[in-house]
PDB file of C-alpha atoms and ligand atoms in Angstrom:
ATOM      1  CA  MET L 234      52.967  67.564   1.994  1.00 54.00           C
ATOM      2  CA  SER L 235      49.933  66.380   3.963  1.00 72.00           C
ATOM      3  CA  SER L 236      49.133  67.422   7.509  1.00 84.00           C
ATOM      4  CA  TRP L 237      50.759  64.141   8.596  1.00 90.00           C
ATOM      5  CA  ASN L 238      54.213  65.284   7.379  1.00 89.00           C
ATOM      6  CA  ASP L 239      54.740  62.002   5.558  1.00 93.00           C
ATOM      7  CA  LEU L 240      54.754  60.123   8.863  1.00 97.00           C
ATOM      8  CA  LEU L 241      54.343  56.789   7.022  1.00 98.00           C
ATOM      9  CA  GLU L 242      56.585  57.509   4.027  1.00 98.00           C
ATOM     10  CA  GLY L 243      57.865  54.261   2.489  1.00 97.00           C
ATOM     11  CA  LYS L 244      55.488  52.017   4.457  1.00 98.00           C
ATOM     12  CA  VAL L 245      53.262  49.406   2.814  1.00 98.00           C
ATOM     13  CA  ALA L 246      49.782  48.867   4.266  1.00 99.00           C
ATOM     14  CA  VAL L 247      47.003  46.354   3.604  1.00 99.00           C
ATOM     15  CA  VAL L 248      43.449  47.264   4.655  1.00 99.00           C
ATOM     16  CA  THR L 249      40.642  44.686   4.740  1.00 98.00           C
ATOM     17  CA  GLY L 250      37.014  45.645   4.060  1.00 98.00           C
ATOM     18  CA  ALA L 251      38.240  48.855   2.437  1.00 98.00           C
ATOM     19  CA  SER L 252      35.674  49.339  -0.303  1.00 96.00           C
ATOM     20  CA  ARG L 253      33.579  51.704   1.804  1.00 96.00           C
ATOM     21  CA  GLY L 254      33.071  53.241   5.249  1.00 97.00           C
ATOM     22  CA  ILE L 255      35.820  53.175   7.852  1.00 98.00           C
ATOM     23  CA  GLY L 256      38.137  50.892   5.852  1.00 98.00           C
ATOM     24  CA  ARG L 257      38.086  53.152   2.804  1.00 98.00           C
ATOM     25  CA  GLN L 258      38.873  56.205   4.967  1.00 98.00           C
ATOM     26  CA  ASP L 259      41.678  54.302   6.761  1.00 98.00           C
ATOM     27  CA  ALA L 260      43.229  53.583   3.362  1.00 98.00           C
ATOM     28  CA  LEU L 261      42.988  57.221   2.237  1.00 98.00           C
ATOM     29  CA  THR L 262      44.403  58.620   5.478  1.00 98.00           C
ATOM     30  CA  LEU L 263      47.297  56.127   5.566  1.00 98.00           C
ATOM     31  CA  ALA L 264      48.111  57.187   2.004  1.00 98.00           C
ATOM     32  CA  GLU L 265      47.903  60.873   2.955  1.00 98.00           C
ATOM     33  CA  ALA L 266      50.485  60.086   5.637  1.00 98.00           C
ATOM     34  CA  GLY L 267      52.788  58.616   2.982  1.00 98.00           C
ATOM     35  CA  ALA L 268      51.989  54.889   2.822  1.00 98.00           C
ATOM     36  CA  ASP L 269      51.418  52.725  -0.246  1.00 98.00           C
ATOM     37  CA  VAL L 270      48.091  50.982   0.349  1.00 98.00           C
ATOM     38  CA  VAL L 271      46.484  47.770  -0.895  1.00 99.00           C
ATOM     39  CA  ILE L 272      42.678  47.909  -0.874  1.00 98.00           C
ATOM     40  CA  THR L 273      41.036  44.553  -0.212  1.00 98.00           C
ATOM     41  CA  ASP L 274      37.356  43.679   0.090  1.00 97.00           C
ATOM     42  CA  ILE L 275      34.871  40.965  -0.712  1.00 95.00           C
ATOM     43  CA  LEU L 276      33.163  43.489  -3.037  1.00 93.00           C
ATOM     44  CA  ILE L 277      35.174  45.050  -5.868  1.00 94.00           C
ATOM     45  CA  GLU L 278      33.449  47.143  -8.556  1.00 91.00           C
ATOM     46  CA  SER L 279      34.619  45.160 -11.587  1.00 89.00           C
ATOM     47  CA  ASP L 280      34.213  41.702 -10.038  1.00 87.00           C
ATOM     48  CA  GLU L 281      31.574  39.636 -11.772  1.00 84.00           C
ATOM     49  CA  GLU L 282      30.823  37.570  -8.684  1.00 85.00           C
ATOM     50  CA  ASN L 283      29.654  40.461  -6.483  1.00 79.00           C
ATOM     51  CA  GLU L 284      26.087  39.227  -6.473  1.00 82.00           C
ATOM     52  CA  GLN L 285      27.085  35.821  -5.077  1.00 82.00           C
ATOM     53  CA  ALA L 286      29.454  37.445  -2.565  1.00 78.00           C
ATOM     54  CA  ALA L 287      26.699  39.788  -1.390  1.00 80.00           C
ATOM     55  CA  GLU L 288      24.226  36.943  -1.101  1.00 79.00           C
ATOM     56  CA  LYS L 289      26.677  35.027   1.070  1.00 77.00           C
ATOM     57  CA  TYR L 290      27.256  37.995   3.361  1.00 76.00           C
ATOM     58  CA  GLY L 291      23.740  39.197   3.965  1.00 73.00           C
ATOM     59  CA  PRO L 292      21.426  42.201   3.825  1.00 75.00           C
ATOM     60  CA  ILE L 293      23.824  45.168   3.945  1.00 74.00           C
ATOM     61  CA  ALA L 294      26.141  43.678   1.340  1.00 77.00           C
ATOM     62  CA  GLN L 295      23.131  43.041  -0.891  1.00 79.00           C
ATOM     63  CA  VAL L 296      21.898  46.645  -0.654  1.00 77.00           C
ATOM     64  CA  MET L 297      25.412  48.066  -1.130  1.00 75.00           C
ATOM     65  CA  GLN L 298      25.974  45.810  -4.099  1.00 72.00           C
ATOM     66  CA  SER L 299      22.671  46.740  -5.727  1.00 75.00           C
ATOM     67  CA  THR L 300      23.201  50.471  -5.098  1.00 74.00           C
ATOM     68  CA  ASP L 301      26.842  50.410  -6.234  1.00 74.00           C
ATOM     69  CA  VAL L 302      28.180  51.539  -2.850  1.00 81.00           C
ATOM     70  CA  MET L 303      31.603  50.015  -3.335  1.00 88.00           C
ATOM     71  CA  TYR L 304      34.656  52.047  -4.080  1.00 95.00           C
ATOM     72  CA  ALA L 305      37.621  49.669  -3.891  1.00 97.00           C
ATOM     73  CA  GLU L 306      39.056  50.466  -7.329  1.00 97.00           C
ATOM     74  CA  LYS L 307      38.030  54.119  -7.025  1.00 97.00           C
ATOM     75  CA  THR L 308      39.879  54.364  -3.708  1.00 98.00           C
ATOM     76  CA  ALA L 309      43.010  52.768  -5.203  1.00 98.00           C
ATOM     77  CA  LYS L 310      42.863  55.328  -8.024  1.00 98.00           C
ATOM     78  CA  GLU L 311      42.505  58.201  -5.526  1.00 98.00           C
ATOM     79  CA  ILE L 312      45.596  56.918  -3.730  1.00 98.00           C
ATOM     80  CA  GLN L 313      47.555  56.627  -6.979  1.00 98.00           C
ATOM     81  CA  ASP L 314      46.570  60.234  -7.717  1.00 98.00           C
ATOM     82  CA  MET L 315      48.269  61.197  -4.424  1.00 97.00           C
ATOM     83  CA  GLY L 316      51.497  59.753  -5.877  1.00 97.00           C
ATOM     84  CA  ARG L 317      51.407  56.531  -3.835  1.00 98.00           C
ATOM     85  CA  ARG L 318      51.305  52.974  -5.076  1.00 98.00           C
ATOM     86  CA  SER L 319      47.970  51.206  -4.680  1.00 98.00           C
ATOM     87  CA  PHE L 320      45.797  48.481  -6.132  1.00 98.00           C
ATOM     88  CA  ALA L 321      42.444  46.928  -5.264  1.00 98.00           C
ATOM     89  CA  ILE L 322      42.045  43.185  -5.009  1.00 98.00           C
ATOM     90  CA  LYS L 323      39.265  40.862  -3.975  1.00 97.00           C
ATOM     91  CA  MET L 324      39.939  39.151  -0.654  1.00 98.00           C
ATOM     92  CA  ASP L 325      37.293  37.357   1.375  1.00 97.00           C
ATOM     93  CA  VAL L 326      38.839  37.263   4.850  1.00 98.00           C
ATOM     94  CA  THR L 327      37.121  33.937   5.560  1.00 98.00           C
ATOM     95  CA  ASP L 328      38.869  32.242   2.627  1.00 98.00           C
ATOM     96  CA  ARG L 329      42.285  31.205   3.965  1.00 98.00           C
ATOM     97  CA  ASP L 330      43.714  30.210   0.576  1.00 98.00           C
ATOM     98  CA  GLN L 331      42.662  33.493  -0.975  1.00 98.00           C
ATOM     99  CA  VAL L 332      44.080  35.442   1.989  1.00 98.00           C
ATOM    100  CA  ARG L 333      47.454  33.669   1.682  1.00 98.00           C
ATOM    101  CA  ASP L 334      47.515  34.297  -2.090  1.00 98.00           C
ATOM    102  CA  VAL L 335      46.723  37.992  -1.719  1.00 98.00           C
ATOM    103  CA  PHE L 336      49.457  38.575   0.882  1.00 98.00           C
ATOM    104  CA  ALA L 337      51.940  36.701  -1.337  1.00 98.00           C
ATOM    105  CA  LYS L 338      50.916  38.961  -4.241  1.00 98.00           C
ATOM    106  CA  VAL L 339      51.447  42.095  -2.143  1.00 98.00           C
ATOM    107  CA  ILE L 340      54.940  40.869  -1.209  1.00 98.00           C
ATOM    108  CA  LYS L 341      55.669  40.174  -4.863  1.00 98.00           C
ATOM    109  CA  GLU L 342      54.496  43.639  -5.937  1.00 98.00           C
ATOM    110  CA  PHE L 343      55.706  45.793  -3.029  1.00 98.00           C
ATOM    111  CA  GLY L 344      58.415  43.655  -1.367  1.00 98.00           C
ATOM    112  CA  LYS L 345      57.092  43.983   2.194  1.00 98.00           C
ATOM    113  CA  ILE L 346      54.048  44.582   4.392  1.00 98.00           C
ATOM    114  CA  ASP L 347      54.511  47.002   7.297  1.00 98.00           C
ATOM    115  CA  ILE L 348      50.914  47.584   8.307  1.00 99.00           C
ATOM    116  CA  LEU L 349      47.779  45.419   8.415  1.00 99.00           C
ATOM    117  CA  ILE L 350      44.393  46.915   9.268  1.00 99.00           C
ATOM    118  CA  ASN L 351      41.899  44.141  10.087  1.00 99.00           C
ATOM    119  CA  ASN L 352      38.776  46.178   9.423  1.00 98.00           C
ATOM    120  CA  ALA L 353      36.399  43.855   7.511  1.00 98.00           C
ATOM    121  CA  GLY L 354      33.295  43.221   9.550  1.00 97.00           C
ATOM    122  CA  THR L 355      29.581  42.551   9.536  1.00 94.00           C
ATOM    123  CA  LEU L 356      27.150  44.883  11.265  1.00 88.00           C
ATOM    124  CA  ASP L 357      23.814  44.132   9.734  1.00 86.00           C
ATOM    125  CA  HIS L 358      21.548  42.455  12.226  1.00 86.00           C
ATOM    126  CA  VAL L 359      20.108  42.965  15.689  1.00 89.00           C
ATOM    127  CA  SER L 360      18.084  40.228  17.318  1.00 92.00           C
ATOM    128  CA  GLN L 361      17.614  38.813  20.776  1.00 96.00           C
ATOM    129  CA  LEU L 362      19.037  35.381  21.499  1.00 96.00           C
ATOM    130  CA  GLU L 363      15.848  33.401  20.877  1.00 96.00           C
ATOM    131  CA  ASN L 364      15.683  34.924  17.385  1.00 95.00           C
ATOM    132  CA  GLN L 365      19.415  34.817  16.695  1.00 93.00           C
ATOM    133  CA  ASN L 366      19.819  33.327  13.262  1.00 93.00           C
ATOM    134  CA  ASP L 367      22.368  30.485  13.557  1.00 95.00           C
ATOM    135  CA  GLU L 368      23.750  31.247  10.111  1.00 94.00           C
ATOM    136  CA  PHE L 369      24.441  34.855  11.106  1.00 94.00           C
ATOM    137  CA  TRP L 370      26.089  33.641  14.326  1.00 96.00           C
ATOM    138  CA  ASP L 371      28.460  31.445  12.287  1.00 96.00           C
ATOM    139  CA  ARG L 372      29.037  34.145   9.678  1.00 95.00           C
ATOM    140  CA  ASP L 373      29.830  36.843  12.274  1.00 96.00           C
ATOM    141  CA  LEU L 374      32.364  34.593  13.988  1.00 98.00           C
ATOM    142  CA  ASN L 375      33.864  33.659  10.624  1.00 97.00           C
ATOM    143  CA  VAL L 376      34.194  37.168   9.222  1.00 97.00           C
ATOM    144  CA  ASN L 377      34.936  39.252  12.313  1.00 98.00           C
ATOM    145  CA  LEU L 378      36.932  36.915  14.519  1.00 98.00           C
ATOM    146  CA  SER L 379      38.330  34.183  12.264  1.00 98.00           C
ATOM    147  CA  GLY L 380      38.871  36.741   9.481  1.00 98.00           C
ATOM    148  CA  THR L 381      41.071  38.771  11.829  1.00 99.00           C
ATOM    149  CA  TYR L 382      42.929  35.602  12.797  1.00 99.00           C
ATOM    150  CA  ASN L 383      43.314  34.470   9.155  1.00 99.00           C
ATOM    151  CA  CYS L 384      44.829  37.768   7.996  1.00 99.00           C
ATOM    152  CA  THR L 385      47.067  38.101  11.051  1.00 99.00           C
ATOM    153  CA  LYS L 386      48.370  34.570  10.586  1.00 98.00           C
ATOM    154  CA  ALA L 387      49.043  35.184   6.896  1.00 98.00           C
ATOM    155  CA  VAL L 388      50.989  38.409   7.442  1.00 98.00           C
ATOM    156  CA  TRP L 389      52.864  37.236  10.551  1.00 98.00           C
ATOM    157  CA  PRO L 390      55.765  35.394   8.848  1.00 98.00           C
ATOM    158  CA  TYR L 391      56.519  38.419   6.654  1.00 98.00           C
ATOM    159  CA  MET L 392      56.485  40.854   9.584  1.00 98.00           C
ATOM    160  CA  LYS L 393      58.503  38.437  11.704  1.00 98.00           C
ATOM    161  CA  GLU L 394      61.169  38.178   9.021  1.00 98.00           C
ATOM    162  CA  GLN L 395      61.219  41.971   8.666  1.00 98.00           C
ATOM    163  CA  GLY L 396      61.514  42.265  12.474  1.00 98.00           C
ATOM    164  CA  ASP L 397      58.922  45.008  12.209  1.00 98.00           C
ATOM    165  CA  GLY L 398      55.162  45.305  11.790  1.00 98.00           C
ATOM    166  CA  ARG L 399      52.013  47.064  12.951  1.00 98.00           C
ATOM    167  CA  ILE L 400      48.617  45.362  13.168  1.00 99.00           C
ATOM    168  CA  ILE L 401      45.357  47.103  14.028  1.00 99.00           C
ATOM    169  CA  ASN L 402      42.214  45.105  14.796  1.00 99.00           C
ATOM    170  CA  MET L 403      38.762  46.645  14.704  1.00 98.00           C
ATOM    171  CA  SER L 404      36.810  46.010  17.884  1.00 98.00           C
ATOM    172  CA  SER L 405      33.703  47.931  19.028  1.00 98.00           C
ATOM    173  CA  VAL L 406      32.021  49.230  22.157  1.00 98.00           C
ATOM    174  CA  ALA L 407      29.731  46.235  21.662  1.00 97.00           C
ATOM    175  CA  GLY L 408      32.832  44.206  22.551  1.00 98.00           C
ATOM    176  CA  THR L 409      33.622  46.161  25.721  1.00 98.00           C
ATOM    177  CA  LEU L 410      30.087  46.937  26.923  1.00 97.00           C
ATOM    178  CA  GLY L 411      28.032  44.173  25.297  1.00 97.00           C
ATOM    179  CA  GLY L 412      25.122  45.062  23.053  1.00 95.00           C
ATOM    180  CA  PHE L 413      21.411  44.329  23.441  1.00 94.00           C
ATOM    181  CA  GLY L 414      20.450  42.061  20.538  1.00 95.00           C
ATOM    182  CA  GLN L 415      24.056  41.775  19.452  1.00 95.00           C
ATOM    183  CA  ALA L 416      25.110  38.403  20.857  1.00 96.00           C
ATOM    184  CA  SER L 417      27.213  37.346  17.893  1.00 97.00           C
ATOM    185  CA  TYR L 418      28.624  40.755  16.996  1.00 97.00           C
ATOM    186  CA  SER L 419      29.618  41.669  20.560  1.00 97.00           C
ATOM    187  CA  ALA L 420      31.128  38.221  21.190  1.00 98.00           C
ATOM    188  CA  THR L 421      33.378  38.639  18.144  1.00 98.00           C
ATOM    189  CA  LYS L 422      34.378  42.183  19.067  1.00 98.00           C
ATOM    190  CA  GLY L 423      35.212  41.140  22.646  1.00 98.00           C
ATOM    191  CA  GLY L 424      37.187  38.193  21.262  1.00 98.00           C
ATOM    192  CA  ILE L 425      39.131  40.551  19.020  1.00 98.00           C
ATOM    193  CA  LEU L 426      40.310  42.471  22.091  1.00 98.00           C
ATOM    194  CA  SER L 427      41.663  39.330  23.804  1.00 98.00           C
ATOM    195  CA  PHE L 428      43.215  38.184  20.529  1.00 99.00           C
ATOM    196  CA  THR L 429      44.900  41.596  20.228  1.00 99.00           C
ATOM    197  CA  LYS L 430      46.469  41.310  23.685  1.00 98.00           C
ATOM    198  CA  SER L 431      47.741  37.774  23.063  1.00 98.00           C
ATOM    199  CA  MET L 432      49.237  38.767  19.709  1.00 99.00           C
ATOM    200  CA  ALA L 433      50.810  41.864  21.291  1.00 99.00           C
ATOM    201  CA  LEU L 434      52.650  39.606  23.736  1.00 98.00           C
ATOM    202  CA  GLU L 435      53.811  37.220  21.020  1.00 98.00           C
ATOM    203  CA  GLY L 436      54.612  40.022  18.572  1.00 98.00           C
ATOM    204  CA  ALA L 437      56.755  42.100  20.931  1.00 98.00           C
ATOM    205  CA  ARG L 438      59.718  39.757  20.566  1.00 98.00           C
ATOM    206  CA  HIS L 439      59.558  40.161  16.763  1.00 98.00           C
ATOM    207  CA  GLY L 440      59.051  43.938  16.587  1.00 98.00           C
ATOM    208  CA  ILE L 441      55.352  43.556  15.817  1.00 98.00           C
ATOM    209  CA  ASN L 442      52.963  45.903  17.648  1.00 99.00           C
ATOM    210  CA  VAL L 443      49.333  44.776  17.794  1.00 99.00           C
ATOM    211  CA  ASN L 444      46.603  47.153  18.916  1.00 99.00           C
ATOM    212  CA  ALA L 445      42.846  47.479  18.610  1.00 99.00           C
ATOM    213  CA  ILE L 446      40.546  50.391  17.984  1.00 99.00           C
ATOM    214  CA  VAL L 447      37.271  50.450  19.890  1.00 98.00           C
ATOM    215  CA  PRO L 448      34.895  52.623  17.856  1.00 98.00           C
ATOM    216  CA  GLY L 449      31.660  53.903  19.332  1.00 98.00           C
ATOM    217  CA  ILE L 450      29.137  54.848  16.665  1.00 97.00           C
ATOM    218  CA  ILE L 451      30.602  56.083  13.414  1.00 98.00           C
ATOM    219  CA  GLY L 452      28.397  57.579  10.698  1.00 96.00           C
ATOM    220  CA  THR L 453      29.263  55.260   7.810  1.00 95.00           C
ATOM    221  CA  GLU L 454      26.875  54.200   5.035  1.00 92.00           C
ATOM    222  CA  ALA L 455      26.357  50.930   6.923  1.00 91.00           C
ATOM    223  CA  PHE L 456      25.569  52.680  10.223  1.00 92.00           C
ATOM    224  CA  ASN L 457      23.144  55.053   8.511  1.00 91.00           C
ATOM    225  CA  MET L 458      21.264  52.089   7.041  1.00 88.00           C
ATOM    226  CA  GLY L 459      20.432  50.895  10.550  1.00 87.00           C
ATOM    227  CA  ASN L 460      17.182  51.534  12.439  1.00 90.00           C
ATOM    228  CA  ALA L 461      16.808  55.348  12.638  1.00 94.00           C
ATOM    229  CA  LYS L 462      15.249  55.380  16.127  1.00 95.00           C
ATOM    230  CA  MET L 463      17.941  53.090  17.501  1.00 93.00           C
ATOM    231  CA  ASN L 464      20.672  55.210  15.923  1.00 95.00           C
ATOM    232  CA  GLU L 465      19.177  58.334  17.496  1.00 96.00           C
ATOM    233  CA  ARG L 466      19.185  56.702  20.945  1.00 95.00           C
ATOM    234  CA  MET L 467      22.819  55.651  20.510  1.00 95.00           C
ATOM    235  CA  LYS L 468      23.767  59.151  19.407  1.00 96.00           C
ATOM    236  CA  GLU L 469      22.134  60.603  22.527  1.00 96.00           C
ATOM    237  CA  ARG L 470      24.259  58.290  24.690  1.00 95.00           C
ATOM    238  CA  THR L 471      27.511  59.856  23.481  1.00 97.00           C
ATOM    239  CA  ALA L 472      28.998  62.772  25.412  1.00 97.00           C
ATOM    240  CA  PHE L 473      29.124  64.782  22.161  1.00 97.00           C
ATOM    241  CA  LYS L 474      25.545  63.852  21.181  1.00 97.00           C
ATOM    242  CA  GLN L 475      26.704  62.967  17.691  1.00 97.00           C
ATOM    243  CA  PRO L 476      28.263  60.033  15.846  1.00 97.00           C
ATOM    244  CA  GLY L 477      31.953  60.052  15.027  1.00 98.00           C
ATOM    245  CA  GLU L 478      33.283  60.298  11.479  1.00 98.00           C
ATOM    246  CA  PRO L 479      35.393  57.676   9.671  1.00 98.00           C
ATOM    247  CA  GLU L 480      38.278  60.209   9.841  1.00 98.00           C
ATOM    248  CA  ASP L 481      38.216  59.993  13.650  1.00 98.00           C
ATOM    249  CA  ILE L 482      39.050  56.289  13.411  1.00 98.00           C
ATOM    250  CA  ALA L 483      41.536  56.709  10.561  1.00 98.00           C
ATOM    251  CA  ASN L 484      43.453  59.423  12.449  1.00 98.00           C
ATOM    252  CA  ALA L 485      43.781  57.240  15.568  1.00 98.00           C
ATOM    253  CA  ILE L 486      44.985  54.350  13.411  1.00 99.00           C
ATOM    254  CA  THR L 487      47.548  56.493  11.598  1.00 98.00           C
ATOM    255  CA  PHE L 488      49.060  57.512  14.928  1.00 98.00           C
ATOM    256  CA  LEU L 489      49.047  53.930  16.285  1.00 98.00           C
ATOM    257  CA  VAL L 490      50.839  52.459  13.256  1.00 98.00           C
ATOM    258  CA  SER L 491      53.476  55.199  13.199  1.00 98.00           C
ATOM    259  CA  ASP L 492      56.816  55.236  15.003  1.00 97.00           C
ATOM    260  CA  LYS L 493      55.334  57.872  17.334  1.00 97.00           C
ATOM    261  CA  ALA L 494      53.456  54.969  18.965  1.00 98.00           C
ATOM    262  CA  LYS L 495      56.369  52.499  19.037  1.00 98.00           C
ATOM    263  CA  TYR L 496      55.960  51.807  22.779  1.00 98.00           C
ATOM    264  CA  ILE L 497      52.218  51.152  22.541  1.00 98.00           C
ATOM    265  CA  THR L 498      51.040  47.567  22.138  1.00 99.00           C
ATOM    266  CA  GLY L 499      48.083  45.492  23.321  1.00 98.00           C
ATOM    267  CA  VAL L 500      45.720  48.421  23.836  1.00 98.00           C
ATOM    268  CA  GLY L 501      42.103  48.831  22.802  1.00 98.00           C
ATOM    269  CA  LEU L 502      41.922  52.561  22.075  1.00 98.00           C
ATOM    270  CA  ASN L 503      38.449  54.017  22.603  1.00 98.00           C
ATOM    271  CA  VAL L 504      37.316  56.339  19.812  1.00 98.00           C
ATOM    272  CA  THR L 505      33.800  56.554  21.129  1.00 98.00           C
ATOM    273  CA  GLY L 506      32.821  60.170  21.813  1.00 98.00           C
ATOM    274  CA  GLY L 507      32.396  59.054  25.411  1.00 97.00           C
ATOM    275  CA  ILE L 508      29.522  56.621  24.796  1.00 97.00           C
ATOM    276  CA  GLU L 509      30.733  54.448  27.679  1.00 96.00           C
ATOM    277  CA  LEU L 510      30.812  57.263  30.251  1.00 97.00           C
ATOM    278  CA  PHE L 511      28.372  57.308  33.148  1.00 92.00           C
ATOM    279  CA  THR L 512      25.761  59.981  32.662  1.00 81.00           C
ATOM    280  CA  PHE L 513      22.460  60.891  34.307  1.00 78.00           C
TER     281      PHE L 513
HETATM  282  N1  LIG D 295      30.252  52.130  11.927  1.00 58.78           N
HETATM  283  C1  LIG D 295      30.236  51.924  13.226  1.00 58.78           C
HETATM  284  O1  LIG D 295      29.476  52.572  13.967  1.00 58.78           O
HETATM  285  C2  LIG D 295      31.166  50.923  13.852  1.00 58.78           C
HETATM  286  C3  LIG D 295      31.211  50.856  15.250  1.00 58.78           C
HETATM  287  C4  LIG D 295      32.046  49.929  15.863  1.00 58.78           C
HETATM  288  C5  LIG D 295      32.845  49.097  15.096  1.00 58.78           C
HETATM  289  N2  LIG D 295      32.788  49.181  13.722  1.00 58.78           N
HETATM  290  C6  LIG D 295      33.614  48.260  12.964  1.00 58.78           C
HETATM  291  O2  LIG D 295      34.355  48.962  11.979  1.00 58.78           O
HETATM  292  C7  LIG D 295      34.499  48.146  10.813  1.00 58.78           C
HETATM  293  C8  LIG D 295      33.983  48.886   9.590  1.00 58.78           C
HETATM  294  O3  LIG D 295      32.650  49.314   9.816  1.00 58.78           O
HETATM  295  P1  LIG D 295      31.820  50.154   8.736  1.00 58.78           P
HETATM  296  O4  LIG D 295      30.798  50.930   9.465  1.00 58.78           O
HETATM  297  O5  LIG D 295      32.733  50.836   7.813  1.00 58.78           O
HETATM  298  O6  LIG D 295      31.056  48.942   8.019  1.00 58.78           O
HETATM  299  P2  LIG D 295      30.827  48.571   6.468  1.00 58.78           P
HETATM  300  O7  LIG D 295      29.814  47.503   6.439  1.00 58.78           O
HETATM  301  O8  LIG D 295      30.583  49.793   5.664  1.00 58.78           O
HETATM  302  O9  LIG D 295      32.271  48.034   6.041  1.00 58.78           O
HETATM  303  C9  LIG D 295      32.663  46.709   6.206  1.00 58.78           C
HETATM  304  C10 LIG D 295      33.431  46.311   4.976  1.00 58.78           C
HETATM  305  O10 LIG D 295      33.842  44.940   5.155  1.00 58.78           O
HETATM  306  C11 LIG D 295      33.588  44.258   3.947  1.00 58.78           C
HETATM  307  N3  LIG D 295      33.426  42.830   4.211  1.00 58.78           N
HETATM  308  C12 LIG D 295      32.367  42.197   4.766  1.00 58.78           C
HETATM  309  N4  LIG D 295      32.597  40.871   4.812  1.00 58.78           N
HETATM  310  C13 LIG D 295      33.820  40.670   4.283  1.00 58.78           C
HETATM  311  C14 LIG D 295      34.620  39.524   4.038  1.00 58.78           C
HETATM  312  N5  LIG D 295      34.190  38.301   4.349  1.00 58.78           N
HETATM  313  N6  LIG D 295      35.838  39.691   3.495  1.00 58.78           N
HETATM  314  C15 LIG D 295      36.284  40.918   3.146  1.00 58.78           C
HETATM  315  N7  LIG D 295      35.570  42.045   3.332  1.00 58.78           N
HETATM  316  C16 LIG D 295      34.348  41.908   3.891  1.00 58.78           C
HETATM  317  C17 LIG D 295      32.342  44.902   3.378  1.00 58.78           C
HETATM  318  O11 LIG D 295      32.192  44.643   1.981  1.00 58.78           O
HETATM  319  C18 LIG D 295      32.601  46.369   3.703  1.00 58.78           C
HETATM  320  O12 LIG D 295      33.313  47.034   2.679  1.00 58.78           O
HETATM  321  C19 LIG D 295      33.758  46.846  11.102  1.00 58.78           C
HETATM  322  O13 LIG D 295      34.682  45.886  11.602  1.00 58.78           O
HETATM  323  C20 LIG D 295      32.788  47.245  12.194  1.00 58.78           C
HETATM  324  O14 LIG D 295      32.418  46.163  13.004  1.00 58.78           O
HETATM  325  C21 LIG D 295      31.959  50.073  13.091  1.00 58.78           C
END
C-alpha cells in the first residue's frame, strides 16, 4: 500500500501534457494513490509525427524531441507495473476532434472518467510586448487557455452523467502576479483562474469540483532549460530559496481530487514556496 492509503482506488484519471515534468509526476502520484491513469501528450515516444508536432509547438518541444525527453509510454508502463491500468495516447489539446476521440476511447476502455488534470502548457519564451511574437501569442492562448477549455468541454458530459467529477487546471504565479516579458503566458494563466471559478459554479450542481493549482517555480526539465540567471533570481524570491519539485504539485493535486477535499471548489491553491510574499 502506498503512503496515500489507496485514497483514489477505483478512480480513472486523464492527465494532459503528461510525457514529462509536472504532468508525468501527477500521473505517477495519482496511480500511487490507487487511480488508473491515461497519459496524454502531443509527444509520444513511438509516434512518427513527433518532429512535426515539435515544430508546431516551438523551441522547448524541439529540444525535448531531439533529446528524447518524452516518457509517455514509459510512464504508462511504470503505472501498469504498480498494478493499475494505464495507456499512453497522443492528444493535442488544441485539436478538438482529437480531444473528443480520445475521451470517447477512455470511456470505451475504462467505462468512466473521474479526474481530469489540465496540465499541458507552453513555457518557452520571454519577451517584452514590442517583441512578442504574434504566433507565440496565438499558440499560448490556444494551448494553455483553449486547450483547458477543449478538454473540460469534452469530459463534462461524462462527469455530468456520472454526477461526479474532479477537474484540476494548471495556472501559475504568472497568472496571479503577472510576469515581466510574459504577456501571453500570464494572460492565459490568469484566464485559467477565472475559467476555473466559472466552471466550479456550473459544476457544483452536477457533483463536479473544479479547482486550480498555482505553481511558483518548479524544477522540471523545461524550467531548467530556461535562462540560468533568471531562474536564480526567481529562486531567490521564494521564501525557501529553492524551486519546488514536481511531487509538491502532484501531492496537492492528489488531495484536491480526493473525497477529502469534497467541499473545496473554485480555488486556486498556491504551491509556490512563498514566492508571492512580501519580503525586504
Ligand atoms: N515548471 C514550472 O515552474 C511551472 C510554473 C508554473 C506553472 N507551470 C505549469 O505547469 C504545467 C507543466 O509545466 P512543466 O514545467 O512540466 O512543463 P513541460 O514543458 O515540461 O510540460 C508541458 C507538457 O505539455 C505538453 N504539451 C505542450 N503542448 C501541448 C499540446 N498542444 N497538447 C498536448 N500536450 C502539449 C508538452 O509536450 C509537455 O509534455 C504547464 O501548464 C505550466 O505552465 C509550470
